[in-house]
PDB file of C-alpha atoms in Angstrom:
ATOM      1  CA  MET A   1     116.638  80.250 103.055  1.00  0.00           C
ATOM      2  CA  ARG A   2     114.511  82.280 105.436  1.00  0.00           C
ATOM      3  CA  ILE A   3     110.813  82.810 106.051  1.00  0.00           C
ATOM      4  CA  ILE A   4     109.004  85.517 107.978  1.00  0.00           C
ATOM      5  CA  VAL A   5     105.811  84.507 109.795  1.00  0.00           C
ATOM      6  CA  TYR A   6     103.214  86.695 111.485  1.00  0.00           C
ATOM      7  CA  GLY A   7     100.330  84.535 112.733  1.00  0.00           C
ATOM      8  CA  SER A   8      99.479  80.900 113.331  1.00  0.00           C
ATOM      9  CA  LEU A   9     103.014  79.750 112.413  1.00  0.00           C
ATOM     10  CA  ARG A  10     104.575  81.819 115.213  1.00  0.00           C
ATOM     11  CA  ARG A  11     105.898  80.186 118.369  1.00  0.00           C
ATOM     12  CA  GLU A  12     103.216  78.629 120.576  1.00  0.00           C
ATOM     13  CA  GLN A  13     100.477  79.248 118.000  1.00  0.00           C
ATOM     14  CA  GLY A  14      98.145  76.698 116.393  1.00  0.00           C
ATOM     15  CA  ASN A  15     100.316  75.896 113.370  1.00  0.00           C
ATOM     16  CA  SER A  16     103.741  76.307 115.002  1.00  0.00           C
ATOM     17  CA  HIS A  17     104.306  72.546 114.625  1.00  0.00           C
ATOM     18  CA  TRP A  18     105.034  73.272 110.923  1.00  0.00           C
ATOM     19  CA  MET A  19     108.131  75.130 112.131  1.00  0.00           C
ATOM     20  CA  THR A  20     109.593  72.214 114.138  1.00  0.00           C
ATOM     21  CA  ASN A  21     112.669  71.918 111.911  1.00  0.00           C
ATOM     22  CA  ALA A  22     113.112  75.680 111.526  1.00  0.00           C
ATOM     23  CA  GLN A  23     115.747  77.765 113.293  1.00  0.00           C
ATOM     24  CA  TRP A  24     114.338  80.900 114.934  1.00  0.00           C
ATOM     25  CA  LEU A  25     116.509  83.898 114.034  1.00  0.00           C
ATOM     26  CA  GLY A  26     114.603  86.670 115.783  1.00  0.00           C
ATOM     27  CA  ASP A  27     111.668  89.036 115.849  1.00  0.00           C
ATOM     28  CA  HIS A  28     111.167  91.762 113.275  1.00  0.00           C
ATOM     29  CA  GLU A  29     108.687  94.527 112.417  1.00  0.00           C
ATOM     30  CA  ILE A  30     107.919  94.910 108.720  1.00  0.00           C
ATOM     31  CA  ASP A  31     106.746  98.292 107.483  1.00  0.00           C
ATOM     32  CA  GLY A  32     104.309  98.837 104.637  1.00  0.00           C
ATOM     33  CA  TYR A  33     101.881  96.037 105.522  1.00  0.00           C
ATOM     34  CA  GLU A  34      98.558  95.682 107.329  1.00  0.00           C
ATOM     35  CA  LEU A  35      97.406  92.678 109.364  1.00  0.00           C
ATOM     36  CA  TYR A  36      93.830  91.352 109.161  1.00  0.00           C
ATOM     37  CA  SER A  37      91.954  88.650 111.041  1.00  0.00           C
ATOM     38  CA  LEU A  38      90.581  86.001 108.697  1.00  0.00           C
ATOM     39  CA  GLY A  39      88.992  84.105 111.570  1.00  0.00           C
ATOM     40  CA  HIS A  40      91.342  81.549 113.123  1.00  0.00           C
ATOM     41  CA  TYR A  41      94.355  82.852 111.224  1.00  0.00           C
ATOM     42  CA  PRO A  42      95.580  86.179 109.810  1.00  0.00           C
ATOM     43  CA  GLY A  43      96.583  87.639 106.490  1.00  0.00           C
ATOM     44  CA  VAL A  44      98.809  90.561 105.587  1.00  0.00           C
ATOM     45  CA  ILE A  45      98.409  92.892 102.655  1.00  0.00           C
ATOM     46  CA  THR A  46     100.529  95.797 101.515  1.00  0.00           C
ATOM     47  CA  GLY A  47      99.407  98.995 103.196  1.00  0.00           C
ATOM     48  CA  GLU A  48     100.220 101.728 105.648  1.00  0.00           C
ATOM     49  CA  GLY A  49     101.028  99.753 108.779  1.00  0.00           C
ATOM     50  CA  GLN A  50     103.633  97.690 110.530  1.00  0.00           C
ATOM     51  CA  VAL A  51     103.390  93.966 111.314  1.00  0.00           C
ATOM     52  CA  HIS A  52     105.196  92.077 114.071  1.00  0.00           C
ATOM     53  CA  CYS A  53     106.823  88.896 112.736  1.00  0.00           C
ATOM     54  CA  GLU A  54     109.309  86.148 113.499  1.00  0.00           C
ATOM     55  CA  VAL A  55     112.100  85.229 111.101  1.00  0.00           C
ATOM     56  CA  TYR A  56     113.268  81.626 110.667  1.00  0.00           C
ATOM     57  CA  ARG A  57     115.871  79.754 108.672  1.00  0.00           C
ATOM     58  CA  ILE A  58     114.197  76.809 106.914  1.00  0.00           C
ATOM     59  CA  ASP A  59     115.114  74.075 104.471  1.00  0.00           C
ATOM     60  CA  ALA A  60     113.567  73.438 101.057  1.00  0.00           C
ATOM     61  CA  ALA A  61     111.350  70.643 102.400  1.00  0.00           C
ATOM     62  CA  THR A  62     109.794  72.952 104.995  1.00  0.00           C
ATOM     63  CA  LEU A  63     109.235  75.656 102.375  1.00  0.00           C
ATOM     64  CA  GLY A  64     107.492  73.094 100.178  1.00  0.00           C
ATOM     65  CA  GLU A  65     105.200  72.073 103.047  1.00  0.00           C
ATOM     66  CA  LEU A  66     104.388  75.705 103.860  1.00  0.00           C
ATOM     67  CA  ASP A  67     103.674  76.452 100.207  1.00  0.00           C
ATOM     68  CA  ALA A  68     101.237  73.539 100.125  1.00  0.00           C
ATOM     69  CA  LEU A  69      99.569  74.872 103.290  1.00  0.00           C
ATOM     70  CA  ARG A  70      99.482  78.564 102.338  1.00  0.00           C
ATOM     71  CA  THR A  71      99.356  78.909  98.553  1.00  0.00           C
ATOM     72  CA  LYS A  72      96.753  76.291  97.624  1.00  0.00           C
ATOM     73  CA  GLY A  73      93.730  77.914  96.050  1.00  0.00           C
ATOM     74  CA  GLY A  74      95.603  81.181  95.565  1.00  0.00           C
ATOM     75  CA  GLU A  75      94.898  82.461  99.070  1.00  0.00           C
ATOM     76  CA  TYR A  76      98.502  83.617  99.640  1.00  0.00           C
ATOM     77  CA  LYS A  77     101.469  84.424  97.448  1.00  0.00           C
ATOM     78  CA  ARG A  78     105.096  84.429  98.551  1.00  0.00           C
ATOM     79  CA  GLN A  79     106.928  87.743  98.374  1.00  0.00           C
ATOM     80  CA  LEU A  80     110.604  88.329  99.168  1.00  0.00           C
ATOM     81  CA  VAL A  81     111.180  91.005 101.840  1.00  0.00           C
ATOM     82  CA  GLN A  82     114.290  92.333 103.536  1.00  0.00           C
ATOM     83  CA  THR A  83     114.949  91.670 107.231  1.00  0.00           C
ATOM     84  CA  PRO A  84     117.951  92.246 109.509  1.00  0.00           C
ATOM     85  CA  TYR A  85     118.651  88.518 109.028  1.00  0.00           C
ATOM     86  CA  GLY A  86     118.692  88.708 105.236  1.00  0.00           C
ATOM     87  CA  SER A  87     115.930  88.392 102.664  1.00  0.00           C
ATOM     88  CA  ALA A  88     112.990  86.204 103.706  1.00  0.00           C
ATOM     89  CA  TRP A  89     109.798  84.894 102.144  1.00  0.00           C
ATOM     90  CA  LEU A  90     106.543  86.450 103.373  1.00  0.00           C
ATOM     91  CA  TYR A  91     103.096  85.038 102.587  1.00  0.00           C
ATOM     92  CA  VAL A  92     100.916  87.942 101.405  1.00  0.00           C
ATOM     93  CA  TYR A  93      97.129  87.515 101.369  1.00  0.00           C
ATOM     94  CA  GLN A  94      95.678  87.685  97.837  1.00  0.00           C
ATOM     95  CA  ARG A  95      91.941  88.008  98.473  1.00  0.00           C
ATOM     96  CA  SER A  96      89.787  90.959  99.498  1.00  0.00           C
ATOM     97  CA  VAL A  97      89.880  92.049 103.136  1.00  0.00           C
ATOM     98  CA  ALA A  98      86.576  93.928 102.817  1.00  0.00           C
ATOM     99  CA  GLY A  99      84.556  93.259 105.959  1.00  0.00           C
ATOM    100  CA  ARG A 100      87.563  91.768 107.766  1.00  0.00           C
ATOM    101  CA  ARG A 101      88.831  93.254 111.027  1.00  0.00           C
ATOM    102  CA  ARG A 102      92.177  94.998 110.808  1.00  0.00           C
ATOM    103  CA  ILE A 103      94.478  94.272 113.736  1.00  0.00           C
ATOM    104  CA  GLU A 104      95.709  97.787 114.393  1.00  0.00           C
ATOM    105  CA  SER A 105      98.572  96.689 116.679  1.00  0.00           C
ATOM    106  CA  GLY A 106     100.037  94.656 113.822  1.00  0.00           C
ATOM    107  CA  ASP A 107     100.608  91.800 116.272  1.00  0.00           C
ATOM    108  CA  TRP A 108      98.520  88.630 115.911  1.00  0.00           C
ATOM    109  CA  LEU A 109      99.206  87.750 119.561  1.00  0.00           C
ATOM    110  CA  LEU A 110      97.549  91.013 120.677  1.00  0.00           C
ATOM    111  CA  ARG A 111      94.494  90.642 118.436  1.00  0.00           C
ATOM    112  CA  GLY A 112      91.923  90.119 121.213  1.00  0.00           C
ATOM    113  CA  GLU A 113      88.922  88.008 120.308  1.00  0.00           C
TER     114      GLU A 113
END
């Protein structure tokens, strides 16, 4: 199975250690989403933008760990999206982004602080 990540799970980011057993497949831009800063990590929602992501092949154990990290409390929900590497799970933010800063570039690494 595959997962698409856009923020703190990306290479050399704060939570990239969760991806230790994952196989990086490549970069990808997903259309129809907007990226927001939630403080120390981002969230994506459906919208009018494009978001820069990384696609990985993962095993069921890694997906279970990521679900525990991302979906507890209903903050994110997994959604299946298409990539050049096949379908992949994307964690979509489920709460309001009112008052949150949109990252216009769509790239968490270019967010500026």
